[in-house]
XYZ file of C-alpha atoms in Angstrom:
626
model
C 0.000 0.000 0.000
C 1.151 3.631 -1.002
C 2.257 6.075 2.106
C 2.034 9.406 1.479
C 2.687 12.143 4.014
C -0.331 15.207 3.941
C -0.262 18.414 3.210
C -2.728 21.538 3.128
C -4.386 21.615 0.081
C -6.255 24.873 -0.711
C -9.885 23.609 -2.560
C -11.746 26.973 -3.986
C -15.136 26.526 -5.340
C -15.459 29.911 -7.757
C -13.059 32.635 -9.101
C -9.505 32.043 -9.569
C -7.112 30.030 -7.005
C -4.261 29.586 -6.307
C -2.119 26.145 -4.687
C -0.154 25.136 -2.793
C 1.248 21.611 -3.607
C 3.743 19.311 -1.954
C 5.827 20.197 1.246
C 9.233 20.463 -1.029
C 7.562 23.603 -2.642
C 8.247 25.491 0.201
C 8.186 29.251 -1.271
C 4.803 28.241 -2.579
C 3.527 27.251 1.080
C 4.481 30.087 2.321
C 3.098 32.291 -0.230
C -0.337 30.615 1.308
C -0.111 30.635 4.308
C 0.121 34.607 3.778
C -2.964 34.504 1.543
C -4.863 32.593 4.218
C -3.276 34.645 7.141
C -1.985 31.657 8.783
C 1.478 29.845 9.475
C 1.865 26.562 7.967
C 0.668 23.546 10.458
C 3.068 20.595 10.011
C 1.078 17.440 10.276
C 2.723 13.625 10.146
C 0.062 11.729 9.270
C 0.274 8.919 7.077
C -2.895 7.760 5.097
C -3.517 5.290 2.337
C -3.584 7.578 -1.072
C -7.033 8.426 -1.846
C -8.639 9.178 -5.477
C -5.861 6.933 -7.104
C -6.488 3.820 -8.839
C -4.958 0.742 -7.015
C -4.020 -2.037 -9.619
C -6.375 -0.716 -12.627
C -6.054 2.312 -14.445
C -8.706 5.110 -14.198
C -10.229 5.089 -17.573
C -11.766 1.501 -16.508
C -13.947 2.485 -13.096
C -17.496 2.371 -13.258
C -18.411 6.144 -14.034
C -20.664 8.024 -12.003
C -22.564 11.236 -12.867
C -20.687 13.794 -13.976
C -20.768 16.491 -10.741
C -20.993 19.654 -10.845
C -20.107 23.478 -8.397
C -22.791 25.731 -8.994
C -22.038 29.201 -8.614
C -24.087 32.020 -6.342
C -27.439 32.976 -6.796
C -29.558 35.963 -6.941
C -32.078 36.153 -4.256
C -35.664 37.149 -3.812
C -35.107 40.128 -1.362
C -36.430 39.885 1.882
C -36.897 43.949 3.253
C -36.930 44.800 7.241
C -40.491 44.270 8.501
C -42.276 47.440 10.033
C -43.046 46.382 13.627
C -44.828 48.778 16.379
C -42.670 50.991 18.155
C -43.435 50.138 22.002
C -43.790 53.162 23.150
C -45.894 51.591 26.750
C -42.756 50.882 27.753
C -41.244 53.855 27.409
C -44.341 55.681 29.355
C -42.562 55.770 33.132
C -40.300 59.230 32.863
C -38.525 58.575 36.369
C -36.457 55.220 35.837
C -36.453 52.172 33.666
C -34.550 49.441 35.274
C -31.274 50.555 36.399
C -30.910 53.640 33.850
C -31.908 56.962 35.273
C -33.333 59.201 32.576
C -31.500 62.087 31.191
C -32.956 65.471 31.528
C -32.132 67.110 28.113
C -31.260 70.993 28.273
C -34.366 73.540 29.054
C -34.641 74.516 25.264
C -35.349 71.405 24.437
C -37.762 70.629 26.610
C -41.379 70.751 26.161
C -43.961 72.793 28.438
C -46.013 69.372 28.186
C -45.155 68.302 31.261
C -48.253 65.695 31.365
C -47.638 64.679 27.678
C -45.879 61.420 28.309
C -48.827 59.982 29.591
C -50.141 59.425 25.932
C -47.220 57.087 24.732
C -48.993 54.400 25.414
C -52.155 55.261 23.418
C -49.077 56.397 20.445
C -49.607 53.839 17.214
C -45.983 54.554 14.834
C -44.160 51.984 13.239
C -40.238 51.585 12.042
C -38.140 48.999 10.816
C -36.715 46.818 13.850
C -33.293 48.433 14.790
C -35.572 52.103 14.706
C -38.139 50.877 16.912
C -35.370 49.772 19.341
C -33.505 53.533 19.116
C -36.461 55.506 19.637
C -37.231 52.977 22.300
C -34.009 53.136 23.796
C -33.965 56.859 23.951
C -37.441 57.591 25.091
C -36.797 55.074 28.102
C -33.663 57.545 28.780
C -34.592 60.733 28.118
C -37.212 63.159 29.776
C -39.064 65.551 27.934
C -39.459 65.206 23.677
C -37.277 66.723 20.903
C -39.531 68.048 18.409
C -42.432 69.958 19.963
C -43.425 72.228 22.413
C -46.694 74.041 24.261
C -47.647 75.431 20.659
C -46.803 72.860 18.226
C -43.939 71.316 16.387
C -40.892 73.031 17.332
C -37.996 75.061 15.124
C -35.962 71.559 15.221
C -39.132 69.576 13.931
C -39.423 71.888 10.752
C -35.865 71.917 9.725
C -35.652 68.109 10.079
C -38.569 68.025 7.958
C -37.618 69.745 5.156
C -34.718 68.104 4.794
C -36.449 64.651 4.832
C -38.644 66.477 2.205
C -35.240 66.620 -0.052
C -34.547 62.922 0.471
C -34.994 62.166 -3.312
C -31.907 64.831 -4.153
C -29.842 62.753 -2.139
C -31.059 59.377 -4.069
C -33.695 58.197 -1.267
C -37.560 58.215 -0.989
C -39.441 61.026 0.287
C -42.420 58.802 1.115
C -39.821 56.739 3.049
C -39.696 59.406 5.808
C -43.387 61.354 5.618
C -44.823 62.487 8.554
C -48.462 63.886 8.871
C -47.755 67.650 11.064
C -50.382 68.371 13.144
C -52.778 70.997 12.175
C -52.861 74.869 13.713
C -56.386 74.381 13.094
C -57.926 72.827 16.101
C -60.607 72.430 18.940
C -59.043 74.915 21.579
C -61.321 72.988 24.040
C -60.131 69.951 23.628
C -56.366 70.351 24.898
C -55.944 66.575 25.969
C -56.681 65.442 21.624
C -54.158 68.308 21.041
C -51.685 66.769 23.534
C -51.497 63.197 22.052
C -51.811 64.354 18.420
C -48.348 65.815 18.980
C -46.847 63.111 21.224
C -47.396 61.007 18.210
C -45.994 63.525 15.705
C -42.826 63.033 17.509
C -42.508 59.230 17.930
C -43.236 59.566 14.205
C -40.569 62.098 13.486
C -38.336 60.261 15.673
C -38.877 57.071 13.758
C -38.355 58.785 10.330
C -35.566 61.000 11.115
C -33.499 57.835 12.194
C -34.295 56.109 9.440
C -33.334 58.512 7.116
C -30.040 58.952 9.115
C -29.600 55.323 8.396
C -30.463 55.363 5.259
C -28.306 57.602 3.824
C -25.396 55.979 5.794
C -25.538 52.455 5.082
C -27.983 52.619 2.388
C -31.558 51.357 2.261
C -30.950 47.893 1.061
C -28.824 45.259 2.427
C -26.558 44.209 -0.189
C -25.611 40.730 1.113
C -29.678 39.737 0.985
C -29.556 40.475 -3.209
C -27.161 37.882 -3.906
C -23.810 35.498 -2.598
C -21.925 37.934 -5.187
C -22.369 40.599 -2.675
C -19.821 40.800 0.334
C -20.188 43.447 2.673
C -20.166 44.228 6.336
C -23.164 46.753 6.703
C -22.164 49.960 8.565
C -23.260 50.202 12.151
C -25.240 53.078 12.978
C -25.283 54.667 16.770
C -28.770 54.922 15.890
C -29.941 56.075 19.800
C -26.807 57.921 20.066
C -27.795 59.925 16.481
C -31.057 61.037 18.423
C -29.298 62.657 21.696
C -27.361 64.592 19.325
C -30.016 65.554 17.398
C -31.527 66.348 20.597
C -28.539 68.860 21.476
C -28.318 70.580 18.330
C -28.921 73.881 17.257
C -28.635 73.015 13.726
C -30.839 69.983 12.958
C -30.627 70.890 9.626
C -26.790 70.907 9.238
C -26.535 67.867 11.569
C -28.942 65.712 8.887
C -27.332 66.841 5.782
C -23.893 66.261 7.176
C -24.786 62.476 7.774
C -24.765 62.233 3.978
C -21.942 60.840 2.358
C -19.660 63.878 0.904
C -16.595 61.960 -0.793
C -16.436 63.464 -4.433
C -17.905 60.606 -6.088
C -21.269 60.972 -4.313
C -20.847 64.541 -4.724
C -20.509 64.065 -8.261
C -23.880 61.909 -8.458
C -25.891 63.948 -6.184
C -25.534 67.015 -9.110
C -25.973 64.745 -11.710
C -28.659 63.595 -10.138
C -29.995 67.089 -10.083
C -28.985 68.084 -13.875
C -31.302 64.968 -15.203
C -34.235 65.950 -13.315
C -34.173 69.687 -14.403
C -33.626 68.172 -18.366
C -36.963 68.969 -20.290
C -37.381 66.807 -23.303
C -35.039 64.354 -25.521
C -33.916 65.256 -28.822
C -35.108 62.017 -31.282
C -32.250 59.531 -31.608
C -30.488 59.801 -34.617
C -30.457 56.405 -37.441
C -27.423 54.946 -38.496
C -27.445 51.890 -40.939
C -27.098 48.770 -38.868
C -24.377 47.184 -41.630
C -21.991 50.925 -41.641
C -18.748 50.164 -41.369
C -16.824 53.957 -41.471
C -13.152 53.996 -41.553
C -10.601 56.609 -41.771
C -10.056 57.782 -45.220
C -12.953 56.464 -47.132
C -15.842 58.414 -47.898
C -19.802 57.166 -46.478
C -22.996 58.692 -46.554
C -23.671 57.615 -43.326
C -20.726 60.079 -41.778
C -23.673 62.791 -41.569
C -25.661 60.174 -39.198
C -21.935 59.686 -37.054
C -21.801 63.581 -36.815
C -25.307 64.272 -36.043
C -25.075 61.137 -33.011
C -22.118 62.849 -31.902
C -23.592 66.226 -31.567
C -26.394 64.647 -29.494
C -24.268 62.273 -27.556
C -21.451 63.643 -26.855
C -19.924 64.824 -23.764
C -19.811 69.115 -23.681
C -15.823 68.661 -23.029
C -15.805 67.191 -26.711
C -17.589 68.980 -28.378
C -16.053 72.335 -27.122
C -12.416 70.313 -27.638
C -13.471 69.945 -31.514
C -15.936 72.757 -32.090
C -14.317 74.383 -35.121
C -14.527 71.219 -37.002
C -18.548 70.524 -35.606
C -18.986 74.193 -37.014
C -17.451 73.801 -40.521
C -18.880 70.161 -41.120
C -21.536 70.142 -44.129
C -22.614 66.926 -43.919
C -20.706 66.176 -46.619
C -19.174 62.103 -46.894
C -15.306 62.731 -46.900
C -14.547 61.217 -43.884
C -11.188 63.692 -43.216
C -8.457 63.534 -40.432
C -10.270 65.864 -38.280
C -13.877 64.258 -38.174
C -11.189 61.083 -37.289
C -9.831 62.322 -34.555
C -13.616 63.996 -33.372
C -14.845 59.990 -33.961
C -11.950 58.891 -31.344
C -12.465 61.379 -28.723
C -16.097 60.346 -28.676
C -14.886 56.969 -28.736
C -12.073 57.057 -25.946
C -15.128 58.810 -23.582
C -17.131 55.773 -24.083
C -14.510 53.358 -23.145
C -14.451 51.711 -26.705
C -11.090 51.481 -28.502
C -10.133 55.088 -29.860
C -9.433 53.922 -33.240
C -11.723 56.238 -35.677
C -13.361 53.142 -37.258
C -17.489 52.924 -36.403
C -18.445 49.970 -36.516
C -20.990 47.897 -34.460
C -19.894 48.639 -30.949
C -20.032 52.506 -31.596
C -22.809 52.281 -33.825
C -24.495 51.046 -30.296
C -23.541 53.518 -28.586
C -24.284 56.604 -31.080
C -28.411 55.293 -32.081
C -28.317 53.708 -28.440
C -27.813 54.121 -24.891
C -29.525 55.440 -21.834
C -32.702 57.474 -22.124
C -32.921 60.206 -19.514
C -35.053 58.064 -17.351
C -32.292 55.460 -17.512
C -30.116 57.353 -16.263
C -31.491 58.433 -13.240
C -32.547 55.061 -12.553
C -28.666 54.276 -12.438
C -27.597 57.390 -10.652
C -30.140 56.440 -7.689
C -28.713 53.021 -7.748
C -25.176 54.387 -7.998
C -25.627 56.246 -4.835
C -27.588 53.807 -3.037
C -24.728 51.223 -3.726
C -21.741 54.244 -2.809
C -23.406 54.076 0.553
C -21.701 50.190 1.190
C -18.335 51.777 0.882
C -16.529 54.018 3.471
C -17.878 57.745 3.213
C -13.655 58.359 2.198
C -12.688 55.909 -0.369
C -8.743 57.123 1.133
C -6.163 59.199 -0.632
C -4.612 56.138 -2.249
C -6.598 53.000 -3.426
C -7.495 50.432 -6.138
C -10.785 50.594 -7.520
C -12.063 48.150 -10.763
C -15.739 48.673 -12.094
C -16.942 45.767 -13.746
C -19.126 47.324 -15.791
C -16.526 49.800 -17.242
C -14.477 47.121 -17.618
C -11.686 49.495 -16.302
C -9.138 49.442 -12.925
C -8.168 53.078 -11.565
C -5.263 53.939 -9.500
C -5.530 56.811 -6.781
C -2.756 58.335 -4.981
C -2.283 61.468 -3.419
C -6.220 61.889 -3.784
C -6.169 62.198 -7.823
C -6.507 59.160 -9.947
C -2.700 58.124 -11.776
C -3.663 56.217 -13.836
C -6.717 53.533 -15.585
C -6.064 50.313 -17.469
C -8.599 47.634 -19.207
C -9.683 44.382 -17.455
C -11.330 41.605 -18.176
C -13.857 40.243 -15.381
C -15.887 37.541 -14.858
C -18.354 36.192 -17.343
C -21.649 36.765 -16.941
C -21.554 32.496 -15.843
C -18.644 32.886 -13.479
C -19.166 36.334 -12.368
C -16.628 38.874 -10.221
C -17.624 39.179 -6.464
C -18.720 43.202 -5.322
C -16.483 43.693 -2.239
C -13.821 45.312 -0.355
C -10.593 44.888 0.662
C -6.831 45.079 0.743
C -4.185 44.538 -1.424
C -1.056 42.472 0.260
C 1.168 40.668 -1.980
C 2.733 40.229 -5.295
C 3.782 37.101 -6.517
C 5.922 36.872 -9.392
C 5.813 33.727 -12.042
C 3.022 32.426 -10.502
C 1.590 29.240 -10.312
C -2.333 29.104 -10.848
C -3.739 26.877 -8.455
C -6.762 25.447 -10.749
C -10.328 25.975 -8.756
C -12.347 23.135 -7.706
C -15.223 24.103 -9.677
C -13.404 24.311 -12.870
C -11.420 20.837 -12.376
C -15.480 19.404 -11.554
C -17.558 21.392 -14.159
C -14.858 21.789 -17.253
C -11.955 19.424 -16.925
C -13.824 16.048 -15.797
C -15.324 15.321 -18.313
C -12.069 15.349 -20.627
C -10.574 13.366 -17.620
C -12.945 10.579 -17.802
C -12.387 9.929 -21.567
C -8.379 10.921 -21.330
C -7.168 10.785 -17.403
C -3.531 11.582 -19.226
C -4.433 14.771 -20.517
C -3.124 16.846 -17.985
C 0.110 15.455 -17.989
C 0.293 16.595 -21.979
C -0.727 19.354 -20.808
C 2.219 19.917 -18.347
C -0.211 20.320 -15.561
C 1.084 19.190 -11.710
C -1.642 17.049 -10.159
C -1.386 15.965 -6.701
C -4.381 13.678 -4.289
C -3.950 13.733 -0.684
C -0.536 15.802 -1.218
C 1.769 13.344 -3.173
C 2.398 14.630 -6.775
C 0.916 11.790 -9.279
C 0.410 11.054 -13.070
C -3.102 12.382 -14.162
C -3.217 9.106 -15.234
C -3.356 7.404 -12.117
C -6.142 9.331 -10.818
C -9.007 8.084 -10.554
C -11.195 10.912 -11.925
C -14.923 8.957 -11.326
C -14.344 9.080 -8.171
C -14.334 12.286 -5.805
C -11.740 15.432 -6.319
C -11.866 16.745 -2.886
C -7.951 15.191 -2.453
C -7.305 16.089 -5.982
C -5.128 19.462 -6.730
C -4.104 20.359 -9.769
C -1.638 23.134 -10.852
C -0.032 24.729 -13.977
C 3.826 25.598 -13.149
C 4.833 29.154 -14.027
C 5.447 29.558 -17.935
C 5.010 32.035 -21.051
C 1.422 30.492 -21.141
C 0.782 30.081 -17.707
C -3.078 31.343 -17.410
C -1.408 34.195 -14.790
C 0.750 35.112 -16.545
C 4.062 36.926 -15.456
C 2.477 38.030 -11.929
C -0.236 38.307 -9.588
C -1.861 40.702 -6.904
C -3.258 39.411 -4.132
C -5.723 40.562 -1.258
C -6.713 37.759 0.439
C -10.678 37.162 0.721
C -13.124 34.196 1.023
C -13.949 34.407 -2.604
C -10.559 33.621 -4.700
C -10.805 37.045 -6.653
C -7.573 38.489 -7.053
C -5.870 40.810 -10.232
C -3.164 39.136 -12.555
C -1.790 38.933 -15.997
C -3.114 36.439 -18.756
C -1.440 34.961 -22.207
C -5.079 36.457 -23.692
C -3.927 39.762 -24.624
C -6.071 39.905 -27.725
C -8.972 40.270 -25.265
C -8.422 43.491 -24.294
C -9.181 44.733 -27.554
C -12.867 44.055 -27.288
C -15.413 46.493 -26.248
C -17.531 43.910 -23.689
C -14.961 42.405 -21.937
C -16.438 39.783 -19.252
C -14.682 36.857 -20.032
C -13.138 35.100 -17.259
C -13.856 32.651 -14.706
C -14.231 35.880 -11.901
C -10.663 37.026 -11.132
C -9.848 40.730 -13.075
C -7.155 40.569 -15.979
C -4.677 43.446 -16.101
C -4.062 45.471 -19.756
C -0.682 46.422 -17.666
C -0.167 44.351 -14.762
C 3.779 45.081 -15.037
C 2.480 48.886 -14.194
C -0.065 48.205 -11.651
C 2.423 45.873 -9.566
C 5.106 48.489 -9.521
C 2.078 51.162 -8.423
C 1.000 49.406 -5.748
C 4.830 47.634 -4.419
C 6.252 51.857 -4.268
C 8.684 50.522 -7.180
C 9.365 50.530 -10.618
C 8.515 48.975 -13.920
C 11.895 47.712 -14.289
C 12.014 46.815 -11.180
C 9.644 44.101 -11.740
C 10.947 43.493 -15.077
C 13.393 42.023 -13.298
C 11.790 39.901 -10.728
C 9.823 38.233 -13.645
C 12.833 38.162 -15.753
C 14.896 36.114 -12.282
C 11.881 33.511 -13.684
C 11.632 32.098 -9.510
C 7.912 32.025 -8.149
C 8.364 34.884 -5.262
C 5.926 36.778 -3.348
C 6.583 40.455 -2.297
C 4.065 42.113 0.352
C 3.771 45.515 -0.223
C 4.912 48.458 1.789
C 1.539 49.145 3.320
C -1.876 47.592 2.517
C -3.285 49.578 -0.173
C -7.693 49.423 -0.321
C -9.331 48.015 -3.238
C -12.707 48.091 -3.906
C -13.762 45.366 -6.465
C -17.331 47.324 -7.993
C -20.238 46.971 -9.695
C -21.916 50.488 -10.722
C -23.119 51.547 -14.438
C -22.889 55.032 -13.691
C -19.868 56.548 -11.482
C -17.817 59.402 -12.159
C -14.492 59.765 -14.465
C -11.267 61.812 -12.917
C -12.989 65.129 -14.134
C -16.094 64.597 -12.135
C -18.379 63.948 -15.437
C -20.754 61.099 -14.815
C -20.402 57.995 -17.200
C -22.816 55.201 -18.129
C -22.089 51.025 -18.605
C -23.995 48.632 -19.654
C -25.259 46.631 -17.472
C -23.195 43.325 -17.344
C -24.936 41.216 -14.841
C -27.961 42.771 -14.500
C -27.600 43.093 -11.261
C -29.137 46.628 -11.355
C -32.622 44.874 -12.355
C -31.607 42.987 -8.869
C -31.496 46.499 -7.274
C -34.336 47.810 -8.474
C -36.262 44.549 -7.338
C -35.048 45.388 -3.596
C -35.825 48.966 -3.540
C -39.669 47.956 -4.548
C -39.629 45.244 -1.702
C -38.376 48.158 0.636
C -40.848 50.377 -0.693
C -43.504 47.833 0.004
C -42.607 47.096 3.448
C -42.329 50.058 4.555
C -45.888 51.246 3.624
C -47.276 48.181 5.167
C -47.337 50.096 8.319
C -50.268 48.930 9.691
């Protein structure tokens, strides 16, 4: 019987992995324990060596179904419940439990001394972690916030205009209505009066917290729309956002300063603002489905290109190239300057800046977002800007799927972009955060579980030596082994296969890592040629670099030929980098450029359609208020 001595074996079930094989690859066990934040555990254990064929080859087992790893799903989203804020409990205005109540300061109290005695009778609802704050702070707090002997207060009306603006800010107005009691009523009946405003302020209370937490964290819970989303939802001092409120003298500034105010957001708040004031679309202009324009030679169809570029256009371009706009005459000599127009339109768009229209720009000239599509992204944009830290940081890694496109920021300007290739719209790239920590150099790729089940298996079972062709490593239980010998009907969960480091390696010369539960990392690829396309989501989840030689010397503080030369030393090494630099791996079809213009993508995944789903599901929930 075969002995084999164990070793960790790294099994990944979607994106891109990486292994680590036998015990003499030391360099390479090292490189994962730092990717799985652990030192290497030596275990002496000796087992019989599963998954290989003892006495008969492979190809002559009795096969079983071919398996397969199925990759995350989109939910149906679930919103927060409204329950009934329980506001009997909060009656007593001495002491509840062992927490003596805090007298807030004499301008904020109310001359309705006897007021409290309504709360009980008080119907308001509020998503669960509300109804606890205004719980919790009503249970600690004497006297009320937003009204007084006369009425709502100064506070009251300043919070509620600015709930009133919600929708400039990308939220629901209706979210956060509250009925204000009338001037007009029965001077007799003083008691009616009294509760009417007791329950105008559990109200307010309720929807001035929720709009705090709204435009903090977001309405919608990103990790309840699918397993592609990975986020830790901000926690909001919700009670704690009340007592100030309580203190201020600005409610006003205090609410609009809980917004987020990084320059992205910024940026889609007044573009935001720009679509809503737009009055009417100009009709879209036809171009023949078969053009095919190209520098030099004349088309009819150059008029149609002009005219779609007048009316798509960014106003940068068309103030860059406004002398030739002015003297064109529709006439079909397509000349050097109505080129070079053609590629700055086409450069803004993300397309390949090349002066020929064809197909892809034809798209985007007769096509694109209508008005109302636009806002619907922008909303969604800044609904989904909320998951990420209100300061993004002054130097950081961000990749939008959807624009196909990584962006380097340092010093608080962006250095530099570069095309990527993400995940197909079958193997999709996780939406998450986190930090970049290595580099490794020649790098082995580690292949994943779920593309050794659900694409090489079936080869395997008709040819179990096509690996080896192939100059693939394969390894069960942690003893290196001739794909032959394995037996591939049975399971893989032993099974580890690797390609060594090479010119066609499917890494390529390097990769950057920042360790996370879901295998996604940045690295080169032998598939140059598919950074030429326009729609670019063609891997198995991990993002392809245009220039990872650039991007590794960005984010290692080094230069280009500086790693020139660790790839050229041809060693599999791993270099951390000076300090762990943020990246935020992102999924938005509108965000804004370097200049602060707004720009629109396709969306990829359709994971907006996903969005839009949750917002109605919050919207419904929260009007089922009883």
């Amino acid at each position: 019987m075969k002995l084999i001595r164990t070793a960790a074996i790294v099994s990944l079930l979607t994106g891109c992995a990486f292994t680590s094989f036998g015990v003499q690859q030391a360099e390479a066990l090292n490189l994962l324990d730092l990717f799985r934040k652990k030192k290497p555990v030596a275990v002496e254990e000796y087992l019989p060596l599963p998954g290989v064929a003892q006495g008969q080859p492979a190809q002559k087992q009795v096969a079983k179904p071919l398996p397969k790893v199925k990759s995350p799903q989109y939910y149906t989203y679930k919103a927060e419940p409204m329950r009934r804020i329980a506001t009997a409990k909060i009656a007593d205005p001495v002491v509840t439990g062992s927490v003596q109540k805090v007298v807030l300061p004499p301008m904020q109290r109310s001359s309705l001394a006897d007021a409290r005695q309504f709360l009980p009778d008080v119907t308001a609802y509020a998503p669960g972690d509300i109804a606890k704050a205004v719980e919790t702070f009503y249970a600690e707090h004497d006297g009320f916030v937003w009204i007084d002997g006369s009425g709502p207060n100064a506070a009251a009306k300043a919070a509620l205009s600015v709930l009133g603006q919600a929708a400039s800010v990308g939220l629901d107005p209706l979210d956060y209505a509250v009925t204000v009691p009338s001037d007009d009523y029965d001077r007799g009946d003083l008691l009616a009066r009294e509760k009417t405003l007791v329950e105008f302020e559990i109200r307010l209370s309720a929807a001035t917290l929720t709009y705090i937490a709204d435009t903090v964290r977001g309405r919608i819970d990103p990790n309840k729309i699918s397993g592609y989303h990975d986020f830790k939802r901000k926690d909001v001092k919700l009670a704690a956002k009340l007592e100030n409120i309580a203190r201020s003298r600005d409610v006003a500034a205090y609410l609009n300063g809980q917004t987020p105010s990084g320059p992205q957001f910024a940026a889609l708040k007044q573009e935001l603002q720009t679509l809503e004031t737009t009055t009417g679309e100009a009709p879209r202009v036809v171009i023949a489905p078969d053009t095919l324009l190209k520098p030099g030679i004349s088309n009819p169809e150059l008029a149609n290109v002009v005219a779609a570029i007048r009316q798509k256009g960014s106003d940068a371009l068309k103030v860059e190239h406004s002398l030739t706009l002015s003297a064109y005459q529709g006439t079909p000599e397509y000349t050097p300057e109505l080129v070079a127009l053609v590629e700055g339109f086409q450069k803004e768009n993300g397309l390949k800046p090349d002066g020929i229209v064809g197909k892809a720009s034809i798209r985007i000239l007769t096509g694109g977002d209508t008005t109302a599509d636009k806002v619907g992204k922008v909303r969604i944009a800044m609904e989904q800007a909320r998951w990420l830290p209100a300061d993004l940081g002054s130097r950081y890694v961000f990749i939008n799927q959807p624009a196909y496109t990584v962006y380097y920021h340092d010093q608080g300007a962006e250095q530099f972009s570069m095309r990527v290739v993400v995940g197909s719209k079958a193997h999709q790239t996780f939406f998450f955060e986190d930090e970049i920590q290595t580099v490794e150099f020649n790098p082995y790729w580690g292949v994943p579980q779920s593309i050794i089940i659900n694409e090489m298996l079936p080869k395997l079972r008709s040819d179990p030596g096509y690996l080896d062709r192939l100059g693939y490593q394969v390894e069960v239980g942690g003893r290196p082994v001739s794909s032959y010998d394995v037996n591939w009907h049975g399971s893989t969960k032993s099974v580890a296969v690797r390609q060594p480091p090479s010119s066609d390696n499917a890494l390529g010369e390097l990769k950057i890592l920042f360790p996370n539960a879901h295998a996604i990392y940045m690295h080169d690829t032998p598939s140059k040629s598919f950074f030429k396309k326009d729609v670019r989501a063609l891997s198995h989840g991990c993002v392809r670099l245009a220039d990872p030689r650039k991007m590794a010397a960005a984010v290692l503080s080094t230069t280009v030929e500086d790693v020139a030369k660790e790839i050229a030393g041809g060693r599999n090494k791993g270099v951390s980098v000076p300090h762990k630099i943020p990246v935020y791996v992102a999924y938005f079809t509108a965000w804004p450029n370097k200049d602060g213009t707004v720009e629109y993508f396709d969306d990829v995944y359709e994971r907006d359609m996903y969005m839009n789903r949750a917002m109605d599901a919050t919207r419904t929930a929260r009007r089922a208020d009883g």
